[in-house]
Coordinates of C-alpha atoms in Angstrom, one line a residue:
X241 CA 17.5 21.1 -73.1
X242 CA 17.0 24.7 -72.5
X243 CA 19.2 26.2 -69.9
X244 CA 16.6 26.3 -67.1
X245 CA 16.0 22.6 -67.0
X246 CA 19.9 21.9 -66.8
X247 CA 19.7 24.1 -63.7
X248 CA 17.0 21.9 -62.2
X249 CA 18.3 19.0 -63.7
X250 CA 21.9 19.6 -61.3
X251 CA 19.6 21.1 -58.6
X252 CA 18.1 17.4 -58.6
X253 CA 21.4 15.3 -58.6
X254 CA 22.9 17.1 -55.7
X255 CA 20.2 16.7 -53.6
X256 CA 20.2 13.0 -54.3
X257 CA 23.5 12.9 -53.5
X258 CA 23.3 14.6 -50.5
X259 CA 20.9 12.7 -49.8
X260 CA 22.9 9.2 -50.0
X261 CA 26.0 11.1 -48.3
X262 CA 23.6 11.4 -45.3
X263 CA 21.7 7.7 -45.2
X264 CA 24.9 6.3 -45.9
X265 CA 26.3 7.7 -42.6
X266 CA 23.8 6.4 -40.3
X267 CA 21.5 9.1 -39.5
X268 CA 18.0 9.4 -40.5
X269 CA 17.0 12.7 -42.3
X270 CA 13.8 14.1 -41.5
X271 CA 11.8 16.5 -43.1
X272 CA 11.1 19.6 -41.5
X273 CA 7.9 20.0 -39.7
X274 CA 4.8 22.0 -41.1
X275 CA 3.6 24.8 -39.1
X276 CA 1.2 24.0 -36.8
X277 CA 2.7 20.2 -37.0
X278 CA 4.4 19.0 -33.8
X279 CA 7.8 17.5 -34.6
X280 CA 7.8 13.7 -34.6
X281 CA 10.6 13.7 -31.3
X282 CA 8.2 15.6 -29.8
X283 CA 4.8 13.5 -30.4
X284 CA 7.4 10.2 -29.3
X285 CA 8.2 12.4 -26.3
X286 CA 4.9 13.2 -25.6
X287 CA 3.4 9.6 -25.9
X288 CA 6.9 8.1 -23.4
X289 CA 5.8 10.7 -20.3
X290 CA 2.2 10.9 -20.2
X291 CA 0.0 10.0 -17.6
X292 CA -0.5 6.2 -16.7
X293 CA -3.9 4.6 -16.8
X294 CA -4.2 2.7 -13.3
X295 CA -7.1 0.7 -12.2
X296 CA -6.5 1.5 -8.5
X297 CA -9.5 3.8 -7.0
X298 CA -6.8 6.2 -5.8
X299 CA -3.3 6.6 -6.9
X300 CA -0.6 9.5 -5.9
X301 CA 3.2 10.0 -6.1
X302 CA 5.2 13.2 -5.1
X303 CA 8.6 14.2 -5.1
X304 CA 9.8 13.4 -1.3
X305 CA 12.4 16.5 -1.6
X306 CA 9.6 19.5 -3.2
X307 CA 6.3 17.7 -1.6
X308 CA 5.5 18.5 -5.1
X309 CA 2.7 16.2 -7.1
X310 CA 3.8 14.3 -9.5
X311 CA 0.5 12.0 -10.6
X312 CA -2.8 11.8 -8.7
X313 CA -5.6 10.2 -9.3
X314 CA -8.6 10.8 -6.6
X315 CA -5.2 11.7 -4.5
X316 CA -7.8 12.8 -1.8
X317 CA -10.3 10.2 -1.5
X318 CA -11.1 9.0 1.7
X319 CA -10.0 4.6 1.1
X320 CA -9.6 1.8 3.5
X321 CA -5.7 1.3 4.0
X322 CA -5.3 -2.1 4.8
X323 CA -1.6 -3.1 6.9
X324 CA -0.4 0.7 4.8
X325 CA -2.0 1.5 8.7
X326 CA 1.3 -0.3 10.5
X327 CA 3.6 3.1 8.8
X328 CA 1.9 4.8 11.6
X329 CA 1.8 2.0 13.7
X330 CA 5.9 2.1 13.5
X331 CA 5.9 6.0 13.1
X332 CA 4.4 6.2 16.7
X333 CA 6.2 3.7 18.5
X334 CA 9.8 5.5 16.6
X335 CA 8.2 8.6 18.2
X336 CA 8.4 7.8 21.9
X337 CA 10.8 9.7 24.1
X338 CA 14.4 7.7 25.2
X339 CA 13.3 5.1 22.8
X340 CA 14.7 1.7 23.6
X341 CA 15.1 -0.1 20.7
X342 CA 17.0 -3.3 23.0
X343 CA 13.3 -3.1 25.2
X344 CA 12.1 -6.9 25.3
X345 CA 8.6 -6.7 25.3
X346 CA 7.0 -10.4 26.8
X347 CA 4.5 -12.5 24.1
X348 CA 1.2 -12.5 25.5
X349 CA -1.4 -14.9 24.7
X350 CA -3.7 -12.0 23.2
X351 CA -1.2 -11.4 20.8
X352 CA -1.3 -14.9 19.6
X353 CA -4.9 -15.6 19.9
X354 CA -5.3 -12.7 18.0
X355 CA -4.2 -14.0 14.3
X356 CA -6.2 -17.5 15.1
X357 CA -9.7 -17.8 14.0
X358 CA -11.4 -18.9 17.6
X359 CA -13.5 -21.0 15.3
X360 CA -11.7 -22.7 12.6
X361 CA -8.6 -22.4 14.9
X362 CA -6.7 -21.2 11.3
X363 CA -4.8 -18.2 10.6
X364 CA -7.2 -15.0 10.0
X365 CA -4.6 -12.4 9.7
X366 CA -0.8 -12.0 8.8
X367 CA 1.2 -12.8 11.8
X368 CA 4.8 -12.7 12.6
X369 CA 4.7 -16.0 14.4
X370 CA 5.4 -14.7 17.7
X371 CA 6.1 -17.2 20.2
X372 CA 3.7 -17.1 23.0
X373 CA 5.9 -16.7 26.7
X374 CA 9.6 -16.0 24.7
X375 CA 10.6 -12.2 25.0
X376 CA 11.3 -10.0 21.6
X377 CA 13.4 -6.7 21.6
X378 CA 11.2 -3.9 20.1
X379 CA 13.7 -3.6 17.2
X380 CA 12.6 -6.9 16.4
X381 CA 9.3 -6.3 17.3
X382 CA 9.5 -3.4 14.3
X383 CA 10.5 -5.6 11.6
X384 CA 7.8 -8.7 12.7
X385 CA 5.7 -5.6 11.7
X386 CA 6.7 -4.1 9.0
X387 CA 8.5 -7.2 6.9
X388 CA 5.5 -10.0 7.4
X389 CA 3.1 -7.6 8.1
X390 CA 2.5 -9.1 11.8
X391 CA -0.8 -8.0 13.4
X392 CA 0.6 -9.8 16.1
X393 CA 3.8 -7.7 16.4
X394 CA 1.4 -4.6 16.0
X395 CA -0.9 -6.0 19.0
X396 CA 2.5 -5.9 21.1
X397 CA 4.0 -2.7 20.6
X398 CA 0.2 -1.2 20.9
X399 CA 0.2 -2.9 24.1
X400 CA 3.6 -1.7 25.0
X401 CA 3.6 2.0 24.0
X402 CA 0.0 3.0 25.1
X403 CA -0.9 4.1 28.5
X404 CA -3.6 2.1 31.0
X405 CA -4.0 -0.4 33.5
X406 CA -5.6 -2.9 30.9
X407 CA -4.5 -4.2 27.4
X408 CA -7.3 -2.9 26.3
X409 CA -7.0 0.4 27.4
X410 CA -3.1 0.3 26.4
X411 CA -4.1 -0.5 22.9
X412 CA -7.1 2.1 23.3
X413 CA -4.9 4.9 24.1
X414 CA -2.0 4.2 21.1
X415 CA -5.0 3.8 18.8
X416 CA -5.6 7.3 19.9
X417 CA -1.9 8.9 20.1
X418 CA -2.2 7.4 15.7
X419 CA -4.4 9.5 15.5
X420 CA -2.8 12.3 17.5
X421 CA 0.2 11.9 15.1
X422 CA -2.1 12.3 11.9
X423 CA -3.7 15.6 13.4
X424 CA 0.0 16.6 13.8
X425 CA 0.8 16.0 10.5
X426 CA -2.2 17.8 8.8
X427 CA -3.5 14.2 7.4
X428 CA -7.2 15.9 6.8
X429 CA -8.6 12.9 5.3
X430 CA -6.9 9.7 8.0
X431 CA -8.2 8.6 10.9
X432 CA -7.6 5.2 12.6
X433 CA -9.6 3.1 15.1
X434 CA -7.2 0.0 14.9
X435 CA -3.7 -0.2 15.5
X436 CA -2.7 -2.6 12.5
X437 CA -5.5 -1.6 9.4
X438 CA -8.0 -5.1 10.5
X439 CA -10.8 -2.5 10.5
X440 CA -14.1 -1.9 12.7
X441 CA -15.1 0.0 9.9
X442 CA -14.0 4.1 10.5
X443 CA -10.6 3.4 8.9
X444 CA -9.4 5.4 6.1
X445 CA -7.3 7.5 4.8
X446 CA -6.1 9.2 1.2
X447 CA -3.3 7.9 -0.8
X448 CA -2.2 11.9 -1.1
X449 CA -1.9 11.5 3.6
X450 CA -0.5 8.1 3.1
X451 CA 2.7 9.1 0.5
X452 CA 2.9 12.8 2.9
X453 CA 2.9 10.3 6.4
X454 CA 5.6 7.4 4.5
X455 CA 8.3 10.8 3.6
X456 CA 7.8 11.6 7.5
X457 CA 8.3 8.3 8.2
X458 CA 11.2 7.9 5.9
X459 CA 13.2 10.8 7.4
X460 CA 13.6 8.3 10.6
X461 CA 16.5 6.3 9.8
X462 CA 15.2 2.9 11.5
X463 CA 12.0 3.1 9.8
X464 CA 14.0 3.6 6.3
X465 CA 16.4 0.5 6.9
X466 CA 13.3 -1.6 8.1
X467 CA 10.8 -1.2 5.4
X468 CA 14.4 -1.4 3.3
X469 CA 15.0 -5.3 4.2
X470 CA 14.6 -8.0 1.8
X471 CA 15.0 -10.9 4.5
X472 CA 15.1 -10.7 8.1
X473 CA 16.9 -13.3 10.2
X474 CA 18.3 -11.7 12.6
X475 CA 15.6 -11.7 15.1
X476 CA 15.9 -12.7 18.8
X477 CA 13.0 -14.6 20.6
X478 CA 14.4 -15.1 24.4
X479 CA 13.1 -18.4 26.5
X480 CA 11.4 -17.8 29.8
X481 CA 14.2 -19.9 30.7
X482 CA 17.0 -19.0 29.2
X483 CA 18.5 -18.8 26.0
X484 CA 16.5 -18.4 22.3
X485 CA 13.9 -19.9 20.1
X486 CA 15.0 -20.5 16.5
X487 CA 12.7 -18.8 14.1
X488 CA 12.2 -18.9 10.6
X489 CA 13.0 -15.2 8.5
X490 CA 10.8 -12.9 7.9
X491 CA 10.4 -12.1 4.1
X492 CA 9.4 -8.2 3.4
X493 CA 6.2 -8.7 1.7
X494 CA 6.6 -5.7 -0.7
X495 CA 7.8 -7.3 -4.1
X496 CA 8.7 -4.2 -5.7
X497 CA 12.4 -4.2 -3.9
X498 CA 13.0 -7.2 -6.2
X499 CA 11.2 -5.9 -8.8
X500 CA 12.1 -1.9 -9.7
X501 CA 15.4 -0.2 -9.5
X502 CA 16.0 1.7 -6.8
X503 CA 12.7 0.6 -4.5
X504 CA 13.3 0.7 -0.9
X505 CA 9.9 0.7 0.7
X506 CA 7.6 0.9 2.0
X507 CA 4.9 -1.0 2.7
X508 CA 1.4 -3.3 1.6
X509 CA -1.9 -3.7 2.5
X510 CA -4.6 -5.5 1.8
X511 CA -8.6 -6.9 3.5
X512 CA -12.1 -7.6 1.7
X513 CA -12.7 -4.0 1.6
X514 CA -9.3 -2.2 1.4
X515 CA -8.6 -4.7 -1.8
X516 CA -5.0 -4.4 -2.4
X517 CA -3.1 -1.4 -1.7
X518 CA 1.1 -0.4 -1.8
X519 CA 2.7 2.3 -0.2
X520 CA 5.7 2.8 -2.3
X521 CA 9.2 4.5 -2.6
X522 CA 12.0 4.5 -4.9
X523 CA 15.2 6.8 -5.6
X524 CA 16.7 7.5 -9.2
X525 CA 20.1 9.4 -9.6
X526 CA 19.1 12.7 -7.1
X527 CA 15.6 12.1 -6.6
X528 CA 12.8 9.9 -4.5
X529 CA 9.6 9.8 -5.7
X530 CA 7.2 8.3 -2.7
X531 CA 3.5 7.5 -3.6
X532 CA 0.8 5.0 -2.3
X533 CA -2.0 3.2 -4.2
X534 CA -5.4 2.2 -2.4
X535 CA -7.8 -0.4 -3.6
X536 CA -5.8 -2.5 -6.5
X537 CA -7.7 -4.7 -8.6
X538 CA -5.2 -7.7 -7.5
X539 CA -1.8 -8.1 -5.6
X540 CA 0.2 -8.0 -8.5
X541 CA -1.6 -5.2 -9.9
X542 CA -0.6 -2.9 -7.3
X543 CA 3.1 -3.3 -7.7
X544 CA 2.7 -3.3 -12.1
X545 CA 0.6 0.4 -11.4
X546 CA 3.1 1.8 -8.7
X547 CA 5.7 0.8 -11.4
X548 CA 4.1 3.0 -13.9
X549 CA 3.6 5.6 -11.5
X550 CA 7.6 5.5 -10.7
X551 CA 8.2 5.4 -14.0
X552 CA 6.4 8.8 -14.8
X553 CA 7.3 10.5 -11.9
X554 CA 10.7 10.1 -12.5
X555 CA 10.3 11.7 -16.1
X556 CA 8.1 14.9 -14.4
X557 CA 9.6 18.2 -13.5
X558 CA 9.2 19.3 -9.7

């Protein structure tokens, strides 16, 4: 052996001992990247954060803090939104000057012959089960709404808050002050013409307006503990003649506060046209991403994409 290879031949046994030394401890060696090669971290990170694939026709999250965009997809498409519509339903009524929350508001028989099917005499839309005659505090009233997703709870605090001599110009003129509220806001692509999302068919808005008008609403602290509760059973229905009606609780039809870490609202929606759709927030360490997804492929679907879409945005910068 000449004294070159001895050279190399030592070159080559300390390498493989180094080598050992470092598998032998635990931690993987890897080879140095090539230029032009991304580092394999940085492919893995790459593939973890990017963008989900949804099947929803419109899809946006933000940061609730920055307003900043954190996913989007067709953010500013004009979509039916379903019951997303009582969020403004609640944010108008949680508007009104000296604000009564204790307020009992009677249970009409247009509230509760609105959910029946005049024909079939079965239930055509989510109710709250109001009892027809009994009192309900608007509090109450708020949760019926927001929980079971109670068009008739929606029909009596449109009833309550809107100005006229008739029902139907009380629940005219709210329809209108929704409206008001979304010009207010700068909601460019909403408008409403029914106070709890059963549409007449000019009914819209954009999941970027619906996340913007859930942070507004989320800044008013009844609205956030609402659209917060699991299980409501707390409500009162008062007797014409005294005392209360038992009634069974309301269960917040938004799966994804059992379902994600950190979810605490907001709201669903869903109609033959609006398909499914989930207006949606959640808080990680510091931040809250708020988002809203309009026409879901199914009911579960909404709440697997606007999982994703937490997921991501929690991982963007912004």
């Amino acid at each position: 052996m000449d004294i070159g290879q001895g050279i190399r031949a030592r070159r080559r046994a300390a390498v493989a001992v180094a080598a050992g030394a470092v598998l032998g401890a635990g931690v993987l060696a890897t080879a140095p990247a090539h230029a032009g090669t991304a580092p394999a971290a940085a492919t893995a990170a790459r593939t973890v954060t990017a963008a989900p694939q949804v099947p929803a026709q419109g899809a946006y999250a933000m940061n609730a803090a920055t307003g900043k965009q954190l996913f989007g997809k067709a953010p500013n498409g004009r979509l039916r939104t379903g019951s997303t519509t009582k969020i403004m339903t609640a944010l108008v009524v949680l508007s009104q000057r000296n604000l009564n929350l204790n307020k009992k508001v009677k249970i009409k028989k247009e509230y509760t012959d609105y959910v029946i099917d005049p024909v079939t005499d079965n239930q055509r839309y989510s109710s709250a089960n109001l009892i027809l005659g009994d009192s309900m505090p608007v509090g109450d009233l708020l949760y019926g709404l927001l929980l079971p997703s109670g068009c008739d709870a929606a029909y009596a605090l449109a009833d309550t808050y809107g100005t006229g001599s008739t029902t139907a110009q009380r629940t005219k003129s709210f329809i209108g002050k929704m409206n008001g509220k979304a010009r207010e806001l700068g909601l460019t692509n909403t408008h409403f013409d029914s106070f709890d999302g059963v549409s007449n068919g000019k009914n819209y808005s954009s999941p970027r307006d619906l996340a913007k008008l859930a942070g507004v609403a989320l800044k008013n602290k009844t609205f956030k503990k609402v659209v917060g509760t699991k299980v409501y059973d707390d409500m009162q229905s008062y007797r014409p003649g005294g005392g209360t009606h038992a009634m069974r609780p309301w269960t917040n039809s938004n799966k994804l506060l059992t379902s994600y870490r950190g979810a605490f609202g907001v709201k669903t929606g869903s109609g033959p046209e609006a398909k499914f759709c989930l207006v949606f927030a959640a808080t990680r360490g510091s931040r809250t991403v708020v988002g809203a997804i309009l026409a879901d492929t199914s009911a579960d679907q909404r709440f697997k994409d606007a999982a994703k879409i937490l997921d991501y945005g929690f991982t963007q910068h912004g």
